[in-house]
mmCIF file of C-alpha atoms and ligand atoms in Angstrom:
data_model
loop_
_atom_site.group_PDB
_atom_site.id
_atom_site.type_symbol
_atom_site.label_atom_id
_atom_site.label_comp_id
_atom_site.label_asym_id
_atom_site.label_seq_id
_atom_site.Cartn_x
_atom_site.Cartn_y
_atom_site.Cartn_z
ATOM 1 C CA UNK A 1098 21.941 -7.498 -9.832
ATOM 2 C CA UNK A 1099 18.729 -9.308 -9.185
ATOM 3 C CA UNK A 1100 15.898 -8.834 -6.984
ATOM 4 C CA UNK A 1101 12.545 -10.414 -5.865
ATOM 5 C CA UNK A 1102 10.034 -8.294 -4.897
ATOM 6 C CA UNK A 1103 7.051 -10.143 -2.919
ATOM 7 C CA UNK A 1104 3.788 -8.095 -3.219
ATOM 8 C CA UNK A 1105 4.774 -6.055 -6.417
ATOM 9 C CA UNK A 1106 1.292 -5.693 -7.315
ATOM 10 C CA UNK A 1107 1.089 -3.297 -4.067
ATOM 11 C CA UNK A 1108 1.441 -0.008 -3.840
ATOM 12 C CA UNK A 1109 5.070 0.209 -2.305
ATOM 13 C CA UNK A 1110 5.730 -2.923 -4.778
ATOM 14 C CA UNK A 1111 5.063 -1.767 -7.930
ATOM 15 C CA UNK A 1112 6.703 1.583 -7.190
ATOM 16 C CA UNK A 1113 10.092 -0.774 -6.468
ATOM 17 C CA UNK A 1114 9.640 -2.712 -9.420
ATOM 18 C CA UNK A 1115 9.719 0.521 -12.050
ATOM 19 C CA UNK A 1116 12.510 2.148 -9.950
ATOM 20 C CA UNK A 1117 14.476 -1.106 -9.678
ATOM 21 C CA UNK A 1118 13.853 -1.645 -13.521
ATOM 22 C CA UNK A 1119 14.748 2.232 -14.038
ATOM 23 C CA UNK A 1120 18.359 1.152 -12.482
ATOM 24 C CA UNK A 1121 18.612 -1.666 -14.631
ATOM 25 C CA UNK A 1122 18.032 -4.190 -12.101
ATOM 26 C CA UNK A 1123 16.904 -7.494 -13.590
ATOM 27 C CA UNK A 1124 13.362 -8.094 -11.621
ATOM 28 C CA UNK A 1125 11.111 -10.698 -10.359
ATOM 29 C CA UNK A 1126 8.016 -9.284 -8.606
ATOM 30 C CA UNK A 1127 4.874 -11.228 -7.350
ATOM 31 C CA UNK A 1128 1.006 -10.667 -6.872
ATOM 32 C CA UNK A 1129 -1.260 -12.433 -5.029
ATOM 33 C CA UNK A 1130 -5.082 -11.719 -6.522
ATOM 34 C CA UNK A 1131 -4.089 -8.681 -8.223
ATOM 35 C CA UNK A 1132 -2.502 -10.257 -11.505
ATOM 36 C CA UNK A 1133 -0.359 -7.184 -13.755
ATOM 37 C CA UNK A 1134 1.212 -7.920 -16.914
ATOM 38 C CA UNK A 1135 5.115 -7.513 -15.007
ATOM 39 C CA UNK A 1136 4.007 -9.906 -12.008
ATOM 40 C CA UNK A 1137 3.896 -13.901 -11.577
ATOM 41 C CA UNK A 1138 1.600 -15.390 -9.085
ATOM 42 C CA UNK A 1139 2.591 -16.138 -5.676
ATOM 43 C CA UNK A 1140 1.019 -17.136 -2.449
ATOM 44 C CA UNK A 1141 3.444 -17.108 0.534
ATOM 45 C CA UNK A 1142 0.703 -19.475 2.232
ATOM 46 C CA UNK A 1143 1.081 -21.978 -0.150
ATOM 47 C CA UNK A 1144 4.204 -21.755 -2.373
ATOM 48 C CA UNK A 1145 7.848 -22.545 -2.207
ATOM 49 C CA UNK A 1146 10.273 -19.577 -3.242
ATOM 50 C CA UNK A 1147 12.841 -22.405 -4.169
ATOM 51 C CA UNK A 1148 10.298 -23.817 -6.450
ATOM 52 C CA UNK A 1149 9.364 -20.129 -7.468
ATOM 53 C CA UNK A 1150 12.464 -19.585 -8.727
ATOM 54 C CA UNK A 1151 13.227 -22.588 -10.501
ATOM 55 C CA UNK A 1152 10.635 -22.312 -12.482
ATOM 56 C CA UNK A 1153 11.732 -18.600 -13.583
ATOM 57 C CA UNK A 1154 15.339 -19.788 -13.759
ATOM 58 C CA UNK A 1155 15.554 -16.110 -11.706
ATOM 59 C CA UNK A 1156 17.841 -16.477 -8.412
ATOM 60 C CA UNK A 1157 17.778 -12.851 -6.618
ATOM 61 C CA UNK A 1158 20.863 -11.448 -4.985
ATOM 62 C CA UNK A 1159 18.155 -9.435 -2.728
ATOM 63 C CA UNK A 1160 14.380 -9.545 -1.866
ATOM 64 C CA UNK A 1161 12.204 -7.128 -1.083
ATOM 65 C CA UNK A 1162 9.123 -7.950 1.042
ATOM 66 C CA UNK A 1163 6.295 -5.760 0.719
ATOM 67 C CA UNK A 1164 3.439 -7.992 1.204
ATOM 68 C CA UNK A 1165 1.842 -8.354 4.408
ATOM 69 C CA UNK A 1166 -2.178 -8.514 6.224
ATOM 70 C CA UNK A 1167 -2.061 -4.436 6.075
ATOM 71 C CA UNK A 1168 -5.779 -3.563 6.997
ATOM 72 C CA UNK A 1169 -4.843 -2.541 10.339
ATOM 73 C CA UNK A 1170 -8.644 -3.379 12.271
ATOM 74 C CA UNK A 1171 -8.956 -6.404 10.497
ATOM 75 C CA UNK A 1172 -5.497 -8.085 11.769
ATOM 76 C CA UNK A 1173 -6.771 -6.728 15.562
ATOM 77 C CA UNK A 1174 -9.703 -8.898 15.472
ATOM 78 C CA UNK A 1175 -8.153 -11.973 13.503
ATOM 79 C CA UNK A 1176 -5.427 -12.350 15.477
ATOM 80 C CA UNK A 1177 -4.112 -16.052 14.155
ATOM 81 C CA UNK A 1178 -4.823 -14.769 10.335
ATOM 82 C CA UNK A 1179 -2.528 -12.066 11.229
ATOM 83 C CA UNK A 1180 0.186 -13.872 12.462
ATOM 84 C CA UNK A 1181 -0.137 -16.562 9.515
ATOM 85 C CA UNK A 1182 -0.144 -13.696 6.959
ATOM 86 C CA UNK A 1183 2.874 -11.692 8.171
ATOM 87 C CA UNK A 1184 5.013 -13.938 10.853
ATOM 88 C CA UNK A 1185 4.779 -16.979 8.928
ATOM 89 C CA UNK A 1186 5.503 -15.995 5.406
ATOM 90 C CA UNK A 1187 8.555 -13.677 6.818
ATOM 91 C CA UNK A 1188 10.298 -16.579 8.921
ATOM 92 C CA UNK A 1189 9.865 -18.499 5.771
ATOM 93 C CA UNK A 1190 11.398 -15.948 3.843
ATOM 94 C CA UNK A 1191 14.194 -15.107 6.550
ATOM 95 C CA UNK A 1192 14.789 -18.657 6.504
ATOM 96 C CA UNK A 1193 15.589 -18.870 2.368
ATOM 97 C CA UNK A 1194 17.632 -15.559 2.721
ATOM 98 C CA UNK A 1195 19.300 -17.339 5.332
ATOM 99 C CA UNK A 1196 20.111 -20.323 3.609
ATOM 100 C CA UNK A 1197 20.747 -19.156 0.126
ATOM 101 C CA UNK A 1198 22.616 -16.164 1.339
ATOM 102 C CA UNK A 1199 20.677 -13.677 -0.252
ATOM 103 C CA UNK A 1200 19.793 -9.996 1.269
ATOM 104 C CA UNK A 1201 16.699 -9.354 2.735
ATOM 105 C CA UNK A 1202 14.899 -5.491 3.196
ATOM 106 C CA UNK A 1203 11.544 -5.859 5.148
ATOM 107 C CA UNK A 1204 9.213 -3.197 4.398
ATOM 108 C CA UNK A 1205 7.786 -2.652 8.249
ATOM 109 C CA UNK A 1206 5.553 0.711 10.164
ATOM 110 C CA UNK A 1207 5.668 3.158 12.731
ATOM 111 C CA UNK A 1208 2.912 1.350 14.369
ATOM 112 C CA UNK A 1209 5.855 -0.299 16.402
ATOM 113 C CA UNK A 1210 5.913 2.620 18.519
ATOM 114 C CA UNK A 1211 3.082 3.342 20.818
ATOM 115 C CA UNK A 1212 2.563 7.001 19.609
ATOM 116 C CA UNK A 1213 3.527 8.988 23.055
ATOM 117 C CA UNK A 1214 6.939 10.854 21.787
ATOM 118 C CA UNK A 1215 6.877 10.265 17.814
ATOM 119 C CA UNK A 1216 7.796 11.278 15.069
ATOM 120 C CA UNK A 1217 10.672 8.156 16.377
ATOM 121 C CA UNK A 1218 14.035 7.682 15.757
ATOM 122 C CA UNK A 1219 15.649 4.748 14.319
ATOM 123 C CA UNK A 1220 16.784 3.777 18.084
ATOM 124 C CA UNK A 1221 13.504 5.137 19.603
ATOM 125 C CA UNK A 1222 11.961 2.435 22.444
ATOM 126 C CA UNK A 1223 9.086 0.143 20.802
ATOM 127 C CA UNK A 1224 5.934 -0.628 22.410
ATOM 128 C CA UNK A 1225 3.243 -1.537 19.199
ATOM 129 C CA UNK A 1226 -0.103 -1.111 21.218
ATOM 130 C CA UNK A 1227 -2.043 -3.156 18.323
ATOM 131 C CA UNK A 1228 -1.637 -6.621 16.804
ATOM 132 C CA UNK A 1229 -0.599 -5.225 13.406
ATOM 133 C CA UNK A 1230 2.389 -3.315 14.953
ATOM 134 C CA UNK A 1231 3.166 -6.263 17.478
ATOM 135 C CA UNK A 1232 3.098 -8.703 14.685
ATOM 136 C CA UNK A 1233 5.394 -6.656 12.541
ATOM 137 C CA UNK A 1234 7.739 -5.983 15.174
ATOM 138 C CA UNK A 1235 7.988 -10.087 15.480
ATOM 139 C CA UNK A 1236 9.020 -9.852 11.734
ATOM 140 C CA UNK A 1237 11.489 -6.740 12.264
ATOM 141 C CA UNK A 1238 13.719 -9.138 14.717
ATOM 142 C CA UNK A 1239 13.192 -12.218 12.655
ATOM 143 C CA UNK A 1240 14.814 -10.075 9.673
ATOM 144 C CA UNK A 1241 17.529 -8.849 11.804
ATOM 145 C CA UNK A 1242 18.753 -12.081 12.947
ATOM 146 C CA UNK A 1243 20.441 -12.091 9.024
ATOM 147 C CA UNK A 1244 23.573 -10.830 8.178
ATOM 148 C CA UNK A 1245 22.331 -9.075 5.344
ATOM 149 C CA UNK A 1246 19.180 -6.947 6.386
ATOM 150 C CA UNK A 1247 17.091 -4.011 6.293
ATOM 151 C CA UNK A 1248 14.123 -2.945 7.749
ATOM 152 C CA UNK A 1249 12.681 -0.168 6.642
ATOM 153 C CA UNK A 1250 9.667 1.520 8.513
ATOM 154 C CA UNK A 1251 7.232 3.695 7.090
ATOM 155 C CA UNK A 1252 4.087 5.253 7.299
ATOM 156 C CA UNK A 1253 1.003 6.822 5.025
ATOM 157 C CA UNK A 1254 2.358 5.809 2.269
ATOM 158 C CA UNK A 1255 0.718 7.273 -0.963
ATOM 159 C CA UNK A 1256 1.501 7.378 -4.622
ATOM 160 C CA UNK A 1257 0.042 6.325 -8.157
ATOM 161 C CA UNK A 1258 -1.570 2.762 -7.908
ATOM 162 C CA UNK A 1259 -3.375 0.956 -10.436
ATOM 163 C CA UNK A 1260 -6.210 0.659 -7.930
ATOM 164 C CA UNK A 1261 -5.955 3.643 -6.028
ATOM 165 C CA UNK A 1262 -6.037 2.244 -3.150
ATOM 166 C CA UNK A 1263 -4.221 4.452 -1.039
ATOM 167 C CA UNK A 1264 -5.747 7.209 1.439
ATOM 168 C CA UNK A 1265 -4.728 10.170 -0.774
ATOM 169 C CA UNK A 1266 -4.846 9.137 -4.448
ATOM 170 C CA UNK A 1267 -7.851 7.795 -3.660
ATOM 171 C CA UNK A 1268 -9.511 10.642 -2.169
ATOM 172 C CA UNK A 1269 -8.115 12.686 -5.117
ATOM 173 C CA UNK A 1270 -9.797 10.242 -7.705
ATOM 174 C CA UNK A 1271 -13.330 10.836 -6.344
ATOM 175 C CA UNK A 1272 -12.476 14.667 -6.097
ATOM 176 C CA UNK A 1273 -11.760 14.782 -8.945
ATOM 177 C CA UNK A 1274 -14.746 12.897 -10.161
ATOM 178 C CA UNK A 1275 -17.127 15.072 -8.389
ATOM 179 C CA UNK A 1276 -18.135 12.088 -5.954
ATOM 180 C CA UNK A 1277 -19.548 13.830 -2.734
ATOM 181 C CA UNK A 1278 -17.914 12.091 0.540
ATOM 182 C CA UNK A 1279 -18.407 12.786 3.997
ATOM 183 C CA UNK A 1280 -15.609 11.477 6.320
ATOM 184 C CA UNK A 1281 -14.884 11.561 10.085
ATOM 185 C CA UNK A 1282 -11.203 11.945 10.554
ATOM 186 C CA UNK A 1283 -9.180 11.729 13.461
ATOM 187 C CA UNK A 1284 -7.651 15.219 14.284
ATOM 188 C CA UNK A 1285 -5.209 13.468 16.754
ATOM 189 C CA UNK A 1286 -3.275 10.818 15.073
ATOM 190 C CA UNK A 1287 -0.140 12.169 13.423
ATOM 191 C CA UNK A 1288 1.996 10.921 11.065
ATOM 192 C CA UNK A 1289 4.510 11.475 8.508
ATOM 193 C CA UNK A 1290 3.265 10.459 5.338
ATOM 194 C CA UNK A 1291 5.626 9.356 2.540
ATOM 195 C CA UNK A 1292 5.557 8.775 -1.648
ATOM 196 C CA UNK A 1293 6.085 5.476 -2.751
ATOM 197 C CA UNK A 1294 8.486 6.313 -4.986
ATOM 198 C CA UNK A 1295 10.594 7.801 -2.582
ATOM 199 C CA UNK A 1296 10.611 4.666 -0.607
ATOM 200 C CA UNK A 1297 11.618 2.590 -3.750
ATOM 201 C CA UNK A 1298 14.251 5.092 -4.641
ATOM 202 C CA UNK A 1299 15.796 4.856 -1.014
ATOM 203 C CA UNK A 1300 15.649 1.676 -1.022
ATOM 204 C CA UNK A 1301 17.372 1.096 -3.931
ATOM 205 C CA UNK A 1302 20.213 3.431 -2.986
ATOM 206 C CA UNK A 1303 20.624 1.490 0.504
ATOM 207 C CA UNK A 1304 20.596 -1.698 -0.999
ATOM 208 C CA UNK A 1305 23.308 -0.532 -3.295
ATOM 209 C CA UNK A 1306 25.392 1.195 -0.731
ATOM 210 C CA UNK A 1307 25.390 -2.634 1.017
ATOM 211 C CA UNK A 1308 23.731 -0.392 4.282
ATOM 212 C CA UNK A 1309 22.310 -2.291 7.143
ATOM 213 C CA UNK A 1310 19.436 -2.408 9.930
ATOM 214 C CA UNK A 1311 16.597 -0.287 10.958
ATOM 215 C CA UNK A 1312 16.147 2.745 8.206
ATOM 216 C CA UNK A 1313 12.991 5.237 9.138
ATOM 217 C CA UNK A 1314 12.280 6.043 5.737
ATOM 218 C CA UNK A 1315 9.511 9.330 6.145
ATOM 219 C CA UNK A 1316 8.931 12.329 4.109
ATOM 220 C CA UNK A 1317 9.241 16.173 6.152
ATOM 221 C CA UNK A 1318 5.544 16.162 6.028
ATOM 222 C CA UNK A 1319 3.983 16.114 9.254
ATOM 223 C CA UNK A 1320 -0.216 15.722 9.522
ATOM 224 C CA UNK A 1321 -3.011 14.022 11.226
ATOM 225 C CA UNK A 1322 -5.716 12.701 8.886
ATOM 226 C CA UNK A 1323 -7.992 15.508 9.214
ATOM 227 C CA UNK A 1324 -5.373 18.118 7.836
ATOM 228 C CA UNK A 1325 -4.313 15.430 5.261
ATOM 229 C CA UNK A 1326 -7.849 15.347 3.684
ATOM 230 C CA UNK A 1327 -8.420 19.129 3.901
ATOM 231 C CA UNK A 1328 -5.248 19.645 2.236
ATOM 232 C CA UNK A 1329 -5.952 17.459 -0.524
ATOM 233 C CA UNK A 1330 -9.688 19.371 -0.375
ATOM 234 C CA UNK A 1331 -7.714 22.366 -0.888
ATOM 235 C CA UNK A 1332 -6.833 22.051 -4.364
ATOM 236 C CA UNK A 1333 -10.407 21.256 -5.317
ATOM 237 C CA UNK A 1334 -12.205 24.526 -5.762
ATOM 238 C CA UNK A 1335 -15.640 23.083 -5.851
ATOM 239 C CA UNK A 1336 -15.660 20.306 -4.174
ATOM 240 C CA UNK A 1337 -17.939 17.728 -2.256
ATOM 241 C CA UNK A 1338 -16.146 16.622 0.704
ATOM 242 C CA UNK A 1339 -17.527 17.303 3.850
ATOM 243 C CA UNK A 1340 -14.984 16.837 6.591
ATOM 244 C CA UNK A 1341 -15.584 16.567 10.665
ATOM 245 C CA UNK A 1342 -12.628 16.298 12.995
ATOM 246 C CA UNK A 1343 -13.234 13.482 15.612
ATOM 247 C CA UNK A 1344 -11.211 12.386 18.453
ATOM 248 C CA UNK A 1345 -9.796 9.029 17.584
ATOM 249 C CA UNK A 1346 -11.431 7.834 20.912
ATOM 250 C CA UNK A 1347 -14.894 7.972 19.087
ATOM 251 C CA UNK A 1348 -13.798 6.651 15.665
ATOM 252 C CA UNK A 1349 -14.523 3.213 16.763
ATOM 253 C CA UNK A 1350 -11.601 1.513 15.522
ATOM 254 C CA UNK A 1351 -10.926 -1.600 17.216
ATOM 255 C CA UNK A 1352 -7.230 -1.417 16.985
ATOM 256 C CA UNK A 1353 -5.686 1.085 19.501
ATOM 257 C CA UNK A 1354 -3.804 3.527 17.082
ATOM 258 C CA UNK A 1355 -0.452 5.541 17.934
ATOM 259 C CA UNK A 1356 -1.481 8.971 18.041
ATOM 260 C CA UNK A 1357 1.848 11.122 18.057
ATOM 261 C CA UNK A 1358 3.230 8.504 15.590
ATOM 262 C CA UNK A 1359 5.427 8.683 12.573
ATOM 263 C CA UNK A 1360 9.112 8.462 11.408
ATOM 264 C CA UNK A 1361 12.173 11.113 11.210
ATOM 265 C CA UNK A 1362 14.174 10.698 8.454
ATOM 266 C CA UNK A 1363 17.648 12.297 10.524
ATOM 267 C CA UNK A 1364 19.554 9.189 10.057
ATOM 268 C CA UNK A 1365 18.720 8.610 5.917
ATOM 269 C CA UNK A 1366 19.589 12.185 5.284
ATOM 270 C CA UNK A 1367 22.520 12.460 7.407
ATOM 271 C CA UNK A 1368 23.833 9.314 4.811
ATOM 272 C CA UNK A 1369 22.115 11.433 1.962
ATOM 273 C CA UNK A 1370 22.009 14.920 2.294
ATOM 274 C CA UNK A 1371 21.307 15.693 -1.397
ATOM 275 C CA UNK A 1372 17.835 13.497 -1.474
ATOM 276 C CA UNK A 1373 15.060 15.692 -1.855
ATOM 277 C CA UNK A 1374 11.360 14.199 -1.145
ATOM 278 C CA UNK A 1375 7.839 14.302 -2.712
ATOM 279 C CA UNK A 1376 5.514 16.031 -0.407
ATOM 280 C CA UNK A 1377 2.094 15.772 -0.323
ATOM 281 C CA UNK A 1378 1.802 19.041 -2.274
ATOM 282 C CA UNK A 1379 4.074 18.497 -4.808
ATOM 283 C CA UNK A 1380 2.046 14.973 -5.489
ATOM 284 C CA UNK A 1381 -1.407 16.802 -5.635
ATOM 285 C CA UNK A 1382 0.111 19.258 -8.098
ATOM 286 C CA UNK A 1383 2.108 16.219 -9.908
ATOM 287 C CA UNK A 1384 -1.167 14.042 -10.570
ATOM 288 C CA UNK A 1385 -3.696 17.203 -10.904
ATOM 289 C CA UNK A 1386 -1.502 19.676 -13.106
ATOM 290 C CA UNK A 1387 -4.183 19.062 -16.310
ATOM 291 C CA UNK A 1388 -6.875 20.404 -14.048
ATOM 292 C CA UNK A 1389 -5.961 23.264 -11.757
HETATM 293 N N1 NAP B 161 0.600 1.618 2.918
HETATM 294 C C1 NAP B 161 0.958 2.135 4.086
HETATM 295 O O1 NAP B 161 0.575 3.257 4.455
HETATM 296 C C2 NAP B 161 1.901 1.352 4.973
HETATM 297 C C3 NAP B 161 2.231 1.918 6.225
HETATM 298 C C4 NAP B 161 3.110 1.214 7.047
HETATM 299 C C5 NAP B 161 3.645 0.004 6.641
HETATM 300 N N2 NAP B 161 3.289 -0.513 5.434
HETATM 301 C C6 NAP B 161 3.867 -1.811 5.055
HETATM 302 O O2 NAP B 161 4.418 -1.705 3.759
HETATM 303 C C7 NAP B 161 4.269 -2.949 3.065
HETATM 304 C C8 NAP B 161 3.639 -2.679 1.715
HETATM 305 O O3 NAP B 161 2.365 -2.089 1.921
HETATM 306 P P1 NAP B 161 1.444 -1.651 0.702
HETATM 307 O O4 NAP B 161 0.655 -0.486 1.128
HETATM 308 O O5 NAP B 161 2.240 -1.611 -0.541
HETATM 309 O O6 NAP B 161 0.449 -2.913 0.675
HETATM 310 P P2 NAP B 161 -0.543 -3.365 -0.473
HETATM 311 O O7 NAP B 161 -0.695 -2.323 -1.514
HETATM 312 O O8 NAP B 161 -1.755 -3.869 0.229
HETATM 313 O O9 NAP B 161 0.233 -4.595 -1.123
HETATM 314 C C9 NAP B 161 0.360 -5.807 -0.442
HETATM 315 C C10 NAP B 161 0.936 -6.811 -1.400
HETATM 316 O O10 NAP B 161 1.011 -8.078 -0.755
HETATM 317 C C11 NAP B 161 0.465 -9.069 -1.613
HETATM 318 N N3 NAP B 161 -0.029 -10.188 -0.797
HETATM 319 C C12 NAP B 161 -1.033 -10.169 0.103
HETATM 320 N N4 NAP B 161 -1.212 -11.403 0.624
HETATM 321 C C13 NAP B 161 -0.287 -12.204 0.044
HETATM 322 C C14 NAP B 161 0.014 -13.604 0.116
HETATM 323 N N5 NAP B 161 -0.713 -14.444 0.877
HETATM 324 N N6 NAP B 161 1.030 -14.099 -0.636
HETATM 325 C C15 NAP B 161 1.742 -13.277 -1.452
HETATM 326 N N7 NAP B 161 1.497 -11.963 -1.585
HETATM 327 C C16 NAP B 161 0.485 -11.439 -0.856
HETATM 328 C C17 NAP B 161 -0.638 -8.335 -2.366
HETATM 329 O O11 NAP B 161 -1.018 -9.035 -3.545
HETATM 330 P P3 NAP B 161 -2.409 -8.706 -4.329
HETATM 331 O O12 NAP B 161 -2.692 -7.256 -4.152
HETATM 332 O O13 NAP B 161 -2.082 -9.105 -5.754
HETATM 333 O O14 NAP B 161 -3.458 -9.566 -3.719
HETATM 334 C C18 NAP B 161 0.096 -7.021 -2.670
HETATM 335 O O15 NAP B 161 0.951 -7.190 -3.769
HETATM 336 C C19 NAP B 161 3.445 -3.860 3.972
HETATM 337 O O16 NAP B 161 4.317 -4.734 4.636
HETATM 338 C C20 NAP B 161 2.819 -2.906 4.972
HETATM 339 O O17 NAP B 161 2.643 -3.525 6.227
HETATM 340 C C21 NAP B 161 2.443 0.132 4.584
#
């Protein structure tokens, strides 16, 4: 079997390109200013996946989207670049899945929900409160329209990335580098964060199990940001990170956030009893195990 995977030079990407690959999958994956040595150029602004893929002679049974305008604040006060970064490109895509008759798993975010009731359910009411979420929910039902769909919501996602960009390995690079950081984190938005690899391994088995719709792919870890960086803190004996709860209401974000947010992953383990998750613990350990 074949897959495409658009934004494999992301951090949910790349972790679907090695576990794909693992599974002997033959894949295609694509970066956009991040160039890797398993990745081909691609700009859903400006190129053609038809052309894309004659030029690889690669035609994918599935694709994966993973690429999207992600920074959250930034999307809230661009509102046009936002919907030409994520609408546009995915009704393109939808469209080629549509016509070519090839399966389609949309990598989309709790921010769907407006944060009163969560961690949500798969069937859960949505009501995004930002542009980001509202934007992605556009894509979720342009996705669904095809016979052969997924979309698969998640949340604080973390894992090994070449650039670290994540919340977590991040903050556990400069730990354990020594760098002193002083952060302001919100002590009331929860979520349920999630390893990358986890997602790429689910989504792999759901792809392969022909499954359809709305998966809630989370992790049984259940934190707001403050706890989440004291955690990580936690395995640093001597460290230089100076943490002070704040409300979200003074964090000066200009996209409204979902404060009881994040995903329950009922419906995925009722299919899979026997998965067993990364948790944020068992990733500290994982990438620290030389040091503590
Ligand atoms: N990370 C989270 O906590 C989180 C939470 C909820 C939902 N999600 C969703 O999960 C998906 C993956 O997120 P992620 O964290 O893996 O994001 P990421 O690390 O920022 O990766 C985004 C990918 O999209 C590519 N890309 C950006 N603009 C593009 C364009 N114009 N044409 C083609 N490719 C483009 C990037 O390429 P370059 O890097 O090479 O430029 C990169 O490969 C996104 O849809 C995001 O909305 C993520």
């Amino acid at each position: 079997m074949k897959a495409f995977i658009v934004g494999a030079s992301g951090l949910v990407g790349s972790h679907c390109m090695s576990v794909f690959k693992d599974h002997n999958w033959e894949v295609l994956g694509s970066h956009l200013s991040f160039a890797t040595e398993h990745t081909v150029p691609f700009n859903f602004l400006e190129d053609d996946l038809e052309k894309l893929f004659a030029t690889h002679s690669f035609y994918p049974d599935v694709i994966i989207h993973c690429a999207a305008l992600t920074n959250v604040d930034y999307c809230e006060n661009n509102v046009d670049e936002s919907y030409e970064k994520t609408v546009l490109p995915t009704e393109k895509i939808v469209d080629y899945c549509r016509l070519k008759n090839v399966g389609l798993a949309f990598i989309s975010t709790d921010y769907v929900f407006d944060g009163t009731s969560g961690p949500y359910r798969e069937d859960a009411k949505v009501n995004p409160l930002n542009v980001y979420g509202k934007h992605k929910l556009e894509c979720e039902r342009l996705v669904s329209t095809l016979d052969t769909n997924l979309v698969l919501r998640v949340t604080n996602v973390y894992g090994e990335e070449a650039r670290s960009k994540n919340f977590i390995a991040r903050l556990i690079s400069d730990l354990q580098n020594n760098v002193s950081k002083e952060l302001n984190l919100p002590f009331d938005q929860f979520a349920t964060p999630i390893y990358a690899g986890d997602i790429a391994k689910m989504t792999l088995m759901l792809i392969e199990d022909n499954k359809k719709g709305i998966y809630h792919l989370a992790g049984n870890d259940y934190y707001n940001r403050y706890q989440l960086a004291a955690k990580v803190g936690s395995y640093f004996s001597h460290n230089k990170l100076h943490l002070t709860p704040v409300k979200t209401s003074q964090s000066n974000q200009a996209a409204v956030r979902p404060l009881n947010g994040g995903l329950l992953n009922i419906k995925f383990l009722g299919e899979y009893p026997k998965f067993t998750f990364e948790n944020v613990d068992s990733f500290i350990f994982k990438v620290t195990k030389h040091e503590l």
